[in-house]
Short mmCIF file of C-alpha atoms in Angstrom, two decimals:
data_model
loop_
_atom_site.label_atom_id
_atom_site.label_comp_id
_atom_site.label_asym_id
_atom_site.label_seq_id
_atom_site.Cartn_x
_atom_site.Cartn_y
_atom_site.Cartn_z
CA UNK A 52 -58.25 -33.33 -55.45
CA UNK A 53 -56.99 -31.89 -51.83
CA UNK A 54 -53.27 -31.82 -53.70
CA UNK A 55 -54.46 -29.72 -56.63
CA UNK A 56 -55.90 -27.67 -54.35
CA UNK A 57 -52.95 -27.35 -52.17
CA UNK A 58 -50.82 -26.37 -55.18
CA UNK A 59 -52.97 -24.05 -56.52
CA UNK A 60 -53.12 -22.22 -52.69
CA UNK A 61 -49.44 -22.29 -52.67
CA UNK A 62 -49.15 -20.41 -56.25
CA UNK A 63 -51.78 -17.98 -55.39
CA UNK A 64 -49.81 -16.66 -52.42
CA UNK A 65 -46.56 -17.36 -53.98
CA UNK A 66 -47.57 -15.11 -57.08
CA UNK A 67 -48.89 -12.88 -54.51
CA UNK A 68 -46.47 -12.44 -52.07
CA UNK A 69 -42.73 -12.76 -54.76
CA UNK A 70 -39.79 -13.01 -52.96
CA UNK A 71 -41.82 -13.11 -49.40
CA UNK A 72 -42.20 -16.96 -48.87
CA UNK A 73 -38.36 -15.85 -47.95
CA UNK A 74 -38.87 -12.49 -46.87
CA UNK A 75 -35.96 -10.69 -45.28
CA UNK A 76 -37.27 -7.58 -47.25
CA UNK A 77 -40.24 -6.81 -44.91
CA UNK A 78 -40.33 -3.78 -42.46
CA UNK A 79 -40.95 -4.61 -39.01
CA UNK A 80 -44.70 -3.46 -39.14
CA UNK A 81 -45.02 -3.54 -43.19
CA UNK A 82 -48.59 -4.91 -43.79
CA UNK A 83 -46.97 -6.98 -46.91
CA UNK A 84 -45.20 -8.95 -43.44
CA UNK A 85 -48.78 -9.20 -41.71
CA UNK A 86 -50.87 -10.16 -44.31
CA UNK A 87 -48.26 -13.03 -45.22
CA UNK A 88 -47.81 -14.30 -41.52
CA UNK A 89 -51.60 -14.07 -41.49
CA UNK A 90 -52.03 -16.06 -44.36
CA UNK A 91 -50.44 -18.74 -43.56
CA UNK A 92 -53.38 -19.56 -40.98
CA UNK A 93 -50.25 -20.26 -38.46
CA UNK A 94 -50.24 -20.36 -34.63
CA UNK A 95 -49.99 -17.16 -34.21
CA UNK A 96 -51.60 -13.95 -35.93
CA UNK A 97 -49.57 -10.66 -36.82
CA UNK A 98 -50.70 -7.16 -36.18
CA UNK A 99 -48.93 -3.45 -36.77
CA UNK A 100 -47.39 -2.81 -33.48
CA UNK A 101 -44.67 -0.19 -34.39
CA UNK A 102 -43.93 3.40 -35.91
CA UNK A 103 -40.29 1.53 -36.37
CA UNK A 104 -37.37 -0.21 -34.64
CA UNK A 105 -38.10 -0.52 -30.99
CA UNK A 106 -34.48 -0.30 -30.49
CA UNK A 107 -30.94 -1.16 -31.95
CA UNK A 108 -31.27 -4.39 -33.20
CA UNK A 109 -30.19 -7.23 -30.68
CA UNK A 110 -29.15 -6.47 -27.38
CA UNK A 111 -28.60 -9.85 -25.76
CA UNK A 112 -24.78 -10.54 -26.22
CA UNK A 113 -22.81 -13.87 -25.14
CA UNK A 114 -19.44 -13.55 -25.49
CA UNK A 115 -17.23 -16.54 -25.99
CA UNK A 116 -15.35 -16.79 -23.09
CA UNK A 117 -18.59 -15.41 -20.60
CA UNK A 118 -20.08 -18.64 -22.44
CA UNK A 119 -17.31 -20.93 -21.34
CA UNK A 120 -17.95 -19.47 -18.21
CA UNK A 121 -21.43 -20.45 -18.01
CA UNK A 122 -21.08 -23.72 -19.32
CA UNK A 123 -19.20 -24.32 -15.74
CA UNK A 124 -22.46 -23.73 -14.26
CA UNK A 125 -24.67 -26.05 -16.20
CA UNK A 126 -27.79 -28.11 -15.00
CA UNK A 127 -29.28 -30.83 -16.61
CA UNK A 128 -31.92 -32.66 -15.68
CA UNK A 129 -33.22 -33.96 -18.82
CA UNK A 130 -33.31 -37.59 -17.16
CA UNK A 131 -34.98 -36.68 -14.26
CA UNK A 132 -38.63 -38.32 -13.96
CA UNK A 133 -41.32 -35.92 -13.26
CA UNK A 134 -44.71 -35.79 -13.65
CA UNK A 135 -45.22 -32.02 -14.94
CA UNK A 136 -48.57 -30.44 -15.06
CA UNK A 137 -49.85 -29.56 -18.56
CA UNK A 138 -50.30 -26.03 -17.55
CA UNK A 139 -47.84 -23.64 -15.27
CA UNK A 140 -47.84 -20.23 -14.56
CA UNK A 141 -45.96 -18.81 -12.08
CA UNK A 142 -48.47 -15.77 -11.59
CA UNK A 143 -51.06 -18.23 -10.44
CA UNK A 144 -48.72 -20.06 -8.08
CA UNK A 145 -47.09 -16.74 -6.18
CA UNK A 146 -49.45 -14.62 -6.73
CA UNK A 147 -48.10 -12.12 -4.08
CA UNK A 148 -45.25 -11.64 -5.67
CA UNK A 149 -45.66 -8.11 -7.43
CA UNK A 150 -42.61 -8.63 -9.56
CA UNK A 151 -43.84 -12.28 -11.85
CA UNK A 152 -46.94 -10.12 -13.36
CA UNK A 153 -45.25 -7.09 -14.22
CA UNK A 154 -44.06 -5.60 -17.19
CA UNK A 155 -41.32 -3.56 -17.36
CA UNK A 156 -40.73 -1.69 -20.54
CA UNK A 157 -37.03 -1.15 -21.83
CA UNK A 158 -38.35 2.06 -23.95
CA UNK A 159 -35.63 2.71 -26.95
CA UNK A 160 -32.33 1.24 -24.70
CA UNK A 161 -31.31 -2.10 -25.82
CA UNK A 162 -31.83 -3.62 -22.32
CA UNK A 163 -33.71 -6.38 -22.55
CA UNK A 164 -30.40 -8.57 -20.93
CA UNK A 165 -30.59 -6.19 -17.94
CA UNK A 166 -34.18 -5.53 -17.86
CA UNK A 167 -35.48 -9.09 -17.64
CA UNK A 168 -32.56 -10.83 -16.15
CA UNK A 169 -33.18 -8.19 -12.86
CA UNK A 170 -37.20 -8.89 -13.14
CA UNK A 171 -35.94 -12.87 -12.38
CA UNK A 172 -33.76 -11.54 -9.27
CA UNK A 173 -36.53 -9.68 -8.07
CA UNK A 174 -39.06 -12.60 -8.94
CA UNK A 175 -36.74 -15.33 -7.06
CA UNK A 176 -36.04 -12.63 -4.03
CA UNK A 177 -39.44 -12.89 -2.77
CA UNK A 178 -40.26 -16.69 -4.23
CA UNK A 179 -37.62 -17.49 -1.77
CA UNK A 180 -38.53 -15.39 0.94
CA UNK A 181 -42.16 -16.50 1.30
CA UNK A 182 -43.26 -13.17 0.03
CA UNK A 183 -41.68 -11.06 2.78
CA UNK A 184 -39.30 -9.29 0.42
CA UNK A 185 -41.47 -7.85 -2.20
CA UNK A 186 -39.51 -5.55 -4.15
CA UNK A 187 -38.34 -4.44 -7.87
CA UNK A 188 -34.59 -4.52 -8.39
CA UNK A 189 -33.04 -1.78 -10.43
CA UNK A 190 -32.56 -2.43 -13.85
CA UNK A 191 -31.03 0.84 -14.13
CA UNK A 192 -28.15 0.34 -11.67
CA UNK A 193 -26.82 -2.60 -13.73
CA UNK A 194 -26.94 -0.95 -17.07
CA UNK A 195 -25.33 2.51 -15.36
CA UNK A 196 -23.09 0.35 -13.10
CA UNK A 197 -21.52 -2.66 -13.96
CA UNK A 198 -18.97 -2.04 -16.42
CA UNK A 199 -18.53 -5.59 -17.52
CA UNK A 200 -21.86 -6.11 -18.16
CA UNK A 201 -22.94 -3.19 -20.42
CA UNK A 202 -21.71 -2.13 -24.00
CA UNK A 203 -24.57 0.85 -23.13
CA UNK A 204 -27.97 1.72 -24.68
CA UNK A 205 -27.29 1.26 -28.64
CA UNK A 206 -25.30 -2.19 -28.19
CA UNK A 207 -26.69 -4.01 -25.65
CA UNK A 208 -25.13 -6.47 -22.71
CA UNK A 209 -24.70 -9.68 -21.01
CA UNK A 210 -26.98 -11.61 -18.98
CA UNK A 211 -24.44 -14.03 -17.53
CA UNK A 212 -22.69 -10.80 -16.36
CA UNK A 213 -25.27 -9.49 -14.66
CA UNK A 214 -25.74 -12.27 -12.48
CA UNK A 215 -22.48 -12.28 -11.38
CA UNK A 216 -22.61 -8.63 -10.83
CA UNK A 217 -25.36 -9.15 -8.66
CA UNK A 218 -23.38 -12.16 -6.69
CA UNK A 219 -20.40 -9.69 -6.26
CA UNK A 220 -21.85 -6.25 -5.75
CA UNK A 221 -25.50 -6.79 -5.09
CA UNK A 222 -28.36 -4.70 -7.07
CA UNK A 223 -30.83 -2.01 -4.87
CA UNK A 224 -34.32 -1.58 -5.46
CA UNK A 225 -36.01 0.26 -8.35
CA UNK A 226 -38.78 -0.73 -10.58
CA UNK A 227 -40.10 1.40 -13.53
CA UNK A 228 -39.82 4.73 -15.33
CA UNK A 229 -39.50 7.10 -12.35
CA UNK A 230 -41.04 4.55 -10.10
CA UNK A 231 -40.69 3.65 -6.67
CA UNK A 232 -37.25 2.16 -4.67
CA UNK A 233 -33.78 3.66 -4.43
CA UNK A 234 -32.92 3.82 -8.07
CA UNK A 235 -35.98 3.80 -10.71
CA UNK A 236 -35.38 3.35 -14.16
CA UNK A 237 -34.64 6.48 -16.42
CA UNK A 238 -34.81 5.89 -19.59
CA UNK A 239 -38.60 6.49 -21.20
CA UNK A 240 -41.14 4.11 -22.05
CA UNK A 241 -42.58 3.43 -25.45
CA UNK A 242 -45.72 4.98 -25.65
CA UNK A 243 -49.01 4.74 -27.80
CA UNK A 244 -49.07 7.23 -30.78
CA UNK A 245 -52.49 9.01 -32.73
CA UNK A 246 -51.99 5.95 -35.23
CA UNK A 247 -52.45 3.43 -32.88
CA UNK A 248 -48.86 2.34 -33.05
CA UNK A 249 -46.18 2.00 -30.31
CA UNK A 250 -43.54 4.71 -30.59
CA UNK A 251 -40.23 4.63 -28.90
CA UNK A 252 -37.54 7.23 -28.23
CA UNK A 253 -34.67 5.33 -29.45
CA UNK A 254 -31.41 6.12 -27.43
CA UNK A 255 -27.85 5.38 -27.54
CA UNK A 256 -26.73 7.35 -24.65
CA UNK A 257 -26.67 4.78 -21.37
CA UNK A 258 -27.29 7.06 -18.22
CA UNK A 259 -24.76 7.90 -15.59
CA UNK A 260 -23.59 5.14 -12.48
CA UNK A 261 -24.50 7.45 -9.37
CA UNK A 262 -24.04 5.58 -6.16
CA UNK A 263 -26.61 7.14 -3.99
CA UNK A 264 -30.33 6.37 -3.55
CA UNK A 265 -33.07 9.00 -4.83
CA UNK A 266 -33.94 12.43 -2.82
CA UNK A 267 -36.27 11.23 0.12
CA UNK A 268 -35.94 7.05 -0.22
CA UNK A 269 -35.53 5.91 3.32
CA UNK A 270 -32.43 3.81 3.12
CA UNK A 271 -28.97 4.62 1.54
CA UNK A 272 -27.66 2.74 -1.33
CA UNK A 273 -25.29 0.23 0.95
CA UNK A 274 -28.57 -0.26 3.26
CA UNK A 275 -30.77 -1.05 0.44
CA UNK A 276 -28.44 -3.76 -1.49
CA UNK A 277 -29.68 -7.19 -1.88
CA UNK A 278 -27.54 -10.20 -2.79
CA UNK A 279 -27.50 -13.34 -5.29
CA UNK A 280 -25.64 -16.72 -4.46
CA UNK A 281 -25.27 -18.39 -7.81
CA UNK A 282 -26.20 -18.31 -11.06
CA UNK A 283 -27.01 -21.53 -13.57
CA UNK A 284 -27.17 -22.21 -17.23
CA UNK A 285 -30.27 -24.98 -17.65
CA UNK A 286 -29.46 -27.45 -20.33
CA UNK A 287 -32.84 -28.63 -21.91
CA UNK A 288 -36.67 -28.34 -21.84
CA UNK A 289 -36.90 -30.59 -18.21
CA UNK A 290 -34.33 -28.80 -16.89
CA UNK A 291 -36.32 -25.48 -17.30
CA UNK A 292 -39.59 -26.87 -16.46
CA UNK A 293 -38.27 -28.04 -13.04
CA UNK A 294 -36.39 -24.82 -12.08
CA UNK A 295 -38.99 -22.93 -12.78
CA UNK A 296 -41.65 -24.98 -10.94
CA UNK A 297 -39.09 -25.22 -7.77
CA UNK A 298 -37.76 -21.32 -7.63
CA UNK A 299 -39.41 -19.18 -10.54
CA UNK A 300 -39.25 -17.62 -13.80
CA UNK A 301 -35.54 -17.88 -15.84
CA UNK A 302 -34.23 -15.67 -18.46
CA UNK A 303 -34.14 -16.31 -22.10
CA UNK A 304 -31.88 -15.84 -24.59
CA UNK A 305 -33.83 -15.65 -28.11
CA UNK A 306 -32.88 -15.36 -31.72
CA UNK A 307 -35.24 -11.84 -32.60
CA UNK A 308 -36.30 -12.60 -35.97
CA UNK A 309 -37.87 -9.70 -37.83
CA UNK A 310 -41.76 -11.02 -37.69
CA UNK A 311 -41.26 -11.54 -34.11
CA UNK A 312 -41.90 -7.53 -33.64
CA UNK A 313 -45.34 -7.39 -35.16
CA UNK A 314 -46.90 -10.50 -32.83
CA UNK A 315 -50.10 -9.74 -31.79
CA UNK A 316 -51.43 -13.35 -30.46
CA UNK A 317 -51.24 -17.00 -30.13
CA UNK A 318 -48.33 -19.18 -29.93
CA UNK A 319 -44.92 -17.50 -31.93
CA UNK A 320 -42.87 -19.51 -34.13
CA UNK A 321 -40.43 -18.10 -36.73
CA UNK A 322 -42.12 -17.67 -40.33
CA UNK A 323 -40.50 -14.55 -41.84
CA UNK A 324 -37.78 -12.01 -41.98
CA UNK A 325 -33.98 -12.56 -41.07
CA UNK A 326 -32.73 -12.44 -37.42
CA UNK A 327 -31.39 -9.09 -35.75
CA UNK A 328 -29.98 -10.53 -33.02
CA UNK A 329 -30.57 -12.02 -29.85
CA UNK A 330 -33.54 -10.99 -27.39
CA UNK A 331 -33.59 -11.90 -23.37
CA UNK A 332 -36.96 -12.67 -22.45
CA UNK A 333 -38.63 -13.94 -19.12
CA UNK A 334 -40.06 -17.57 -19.05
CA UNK A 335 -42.78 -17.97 -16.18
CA UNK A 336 -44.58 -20.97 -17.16
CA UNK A 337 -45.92 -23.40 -19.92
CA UNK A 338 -49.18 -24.67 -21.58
CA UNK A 339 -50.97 -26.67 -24.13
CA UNK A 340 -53.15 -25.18 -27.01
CA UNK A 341 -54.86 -27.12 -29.09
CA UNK A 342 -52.36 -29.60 -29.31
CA UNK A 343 -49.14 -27.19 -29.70
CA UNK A 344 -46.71 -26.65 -26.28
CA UNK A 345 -45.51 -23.35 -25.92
CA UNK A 346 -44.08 -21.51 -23.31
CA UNK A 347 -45.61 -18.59 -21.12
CA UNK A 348 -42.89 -15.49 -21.48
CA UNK A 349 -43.02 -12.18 -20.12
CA UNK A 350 -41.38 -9.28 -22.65
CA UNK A 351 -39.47 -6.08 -22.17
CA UNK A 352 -41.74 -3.68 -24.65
CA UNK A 353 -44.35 -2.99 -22.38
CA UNK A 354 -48.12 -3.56 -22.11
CA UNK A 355 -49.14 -2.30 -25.16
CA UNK A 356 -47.33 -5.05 -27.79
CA UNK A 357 -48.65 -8.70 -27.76
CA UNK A 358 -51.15 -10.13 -25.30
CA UNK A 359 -50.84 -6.99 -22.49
CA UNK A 360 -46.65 -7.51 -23.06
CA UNK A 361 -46.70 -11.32 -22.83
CA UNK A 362 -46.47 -14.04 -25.47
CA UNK A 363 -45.88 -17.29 -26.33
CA UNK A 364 -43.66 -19.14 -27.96
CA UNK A 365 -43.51 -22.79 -29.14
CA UNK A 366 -42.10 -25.04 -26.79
CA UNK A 367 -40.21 -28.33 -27.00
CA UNK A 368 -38.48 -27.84 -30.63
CA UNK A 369 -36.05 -24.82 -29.29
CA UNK A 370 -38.14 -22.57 -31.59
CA UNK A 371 -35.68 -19.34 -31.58
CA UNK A 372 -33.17 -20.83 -29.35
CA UNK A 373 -35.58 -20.37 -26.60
CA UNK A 374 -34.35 -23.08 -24.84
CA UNK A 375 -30.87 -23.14 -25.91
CA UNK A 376 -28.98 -20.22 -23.50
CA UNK A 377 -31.42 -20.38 -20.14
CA UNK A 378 -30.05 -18.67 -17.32
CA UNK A 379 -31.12 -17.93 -13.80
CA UNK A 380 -29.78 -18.20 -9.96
CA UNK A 381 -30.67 -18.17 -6.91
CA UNK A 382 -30.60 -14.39 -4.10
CA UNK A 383 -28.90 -14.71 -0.65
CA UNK A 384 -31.44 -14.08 2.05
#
């Protein structure tokens, strides 16, 4: 009986839905994509979060040779024999760290690889300083500054990169849209519209490198650098447990799959739409629900998509590559 009930459930949403139990023909916020996701009675439930693209597609590049590079710098610690706790969150654990509960918001530049990978600098600077160096690094210098890192606003960059820009050169201070520090970011954040749904000014055009700190900041840009050491590529899901449990959140490199863009709760996994490229993302802990691991991730697109601009995502199965390319390093005090 429970069979022929199963079957007849699967033809009712087949017939409803068409081509959709394969849909790469949904829009990002298409309510054909939400109701489907929704119907499935998944992990996670949909909702319509955008007016339309948040940004070029992608924006999270590895090219082959920066991968070769990074392989040169990989931990793994899948053997190692830990206890873990069943629930982390780095927000709880350093709570005076500003950095670990903020979200930044990459408005319509695709610069997620700068934009998180600098929130994990910043996280890490004052994990390692016993909260005495409290500050925002400038996701704005590395996407204006560091030629290698950047292919600009409409094609994205490299996380690897930026590390070892920030080794080399160091990165000044500089949190949000016209925030506070030596060199805020620029570019606008997405904002609410009439509807309901998050709008973004989508641009292409990356802003100017300017080597000076803002009118009236009290230190000048060589005064106000701060340094990293080394950079690592974790190898598996022990490996980013520990490092995150020992120095802090680590960036992620995801595969952005078109459904991914309308989460509105619970714990992601991939169910519709083909992928648009890859998405760096901030892991800052991990947890249990009802029986499914996931991991605790901080996002790019500000506070107004998914829970207050975090999610999570299923953990253990390297749902979306998530924990495939795992980087993160360590700041020179």
């Amino acid at each position: 009986m429970a069979m022929k009930v199963a079957i007849v459930l699967l033809f009712i949403v087949s017939f409803t839905y068409g081509k959709s139990l394969s849909s790469d023909n949904f829009d990002y916020t298409s309510d054909d994509l939400i109701d489907y996701v929704n119907s499935l009675n998944t992990t996670w439930k949909a909702g319509k979060i955008f007016n339309d693209q948040l940004m070029n597609q992608g924006g999270s590049l590895m090219a082959p040779e920066d991968l070769i590079k990074s392989k040169s710098n990989l931990v793994n610690n899948q053997d190692v024999e830990i206890d873990f706790p069943e629930h982390f969150d780095a927000r709880e654990v350093w709570p005076n760290c500003d950095s670990i509960a903020t979200i930044r918001d990459q408005g319509g530049c695709a610069a997620c690889w700068a934009v998180n990978t600098v929130s994990v600098m910043s996280d890490r600077l004052c994990i390692k300083s016993n909260g005495t160096i409290n500050v925002q690094l400038s996701a704005e210098e590395v996407i204006s500054c560091c030629e290698d890192c950047n292919l600009g606003c409409g094609k994205g960059g490299y996380v690897t990169k930026s590390f070892s820009y920030w080794i080399k050169h160091g990165i000044v201070t500089g949190g949000s849209y016209h925030g506070d520090g030596c060199y805020p970011y620029e570019i606008k954040p997405c904002y609410k519209s009439k509807t309901g749904k998050i709008a973004c000014e989508k641009t292409t055009q990356t802003p100017e490198c300017r080597n000076e700190c803002a009118s009236g900041y009290n230190k000048n840009f060589t005064q106000d650098k701060y340094f990293g050491e080394k950079f690592d590529n974790l190898w598996g899901m022990k490996s980013i447990m520990l490092d995150i449990m020992t120095n802090g959140p680590v960036v992620a490199q995801i595969k952005q799959y078109r459904d991914l863009r309308s989460y509105q709760s619970g714990i992601y996994q991939h169910e519709t739409g083909e992928m648009l490229g890859y998405h760096s993302v901030k892991l800052i802990g991990w947890g249990n629900d009802q029986g499914v691991d996931y991991w605790l991730v901080a996002n790019s697109w500000g506070t107004y998509w998914g829970e207050k601009g975090f999610f999570k995502i299923k953990r253990g199965h390297n749902e979306a590559d998530v924990e495939h390319n795992v980087f993160t390093g360590l700041p020179k005090l």
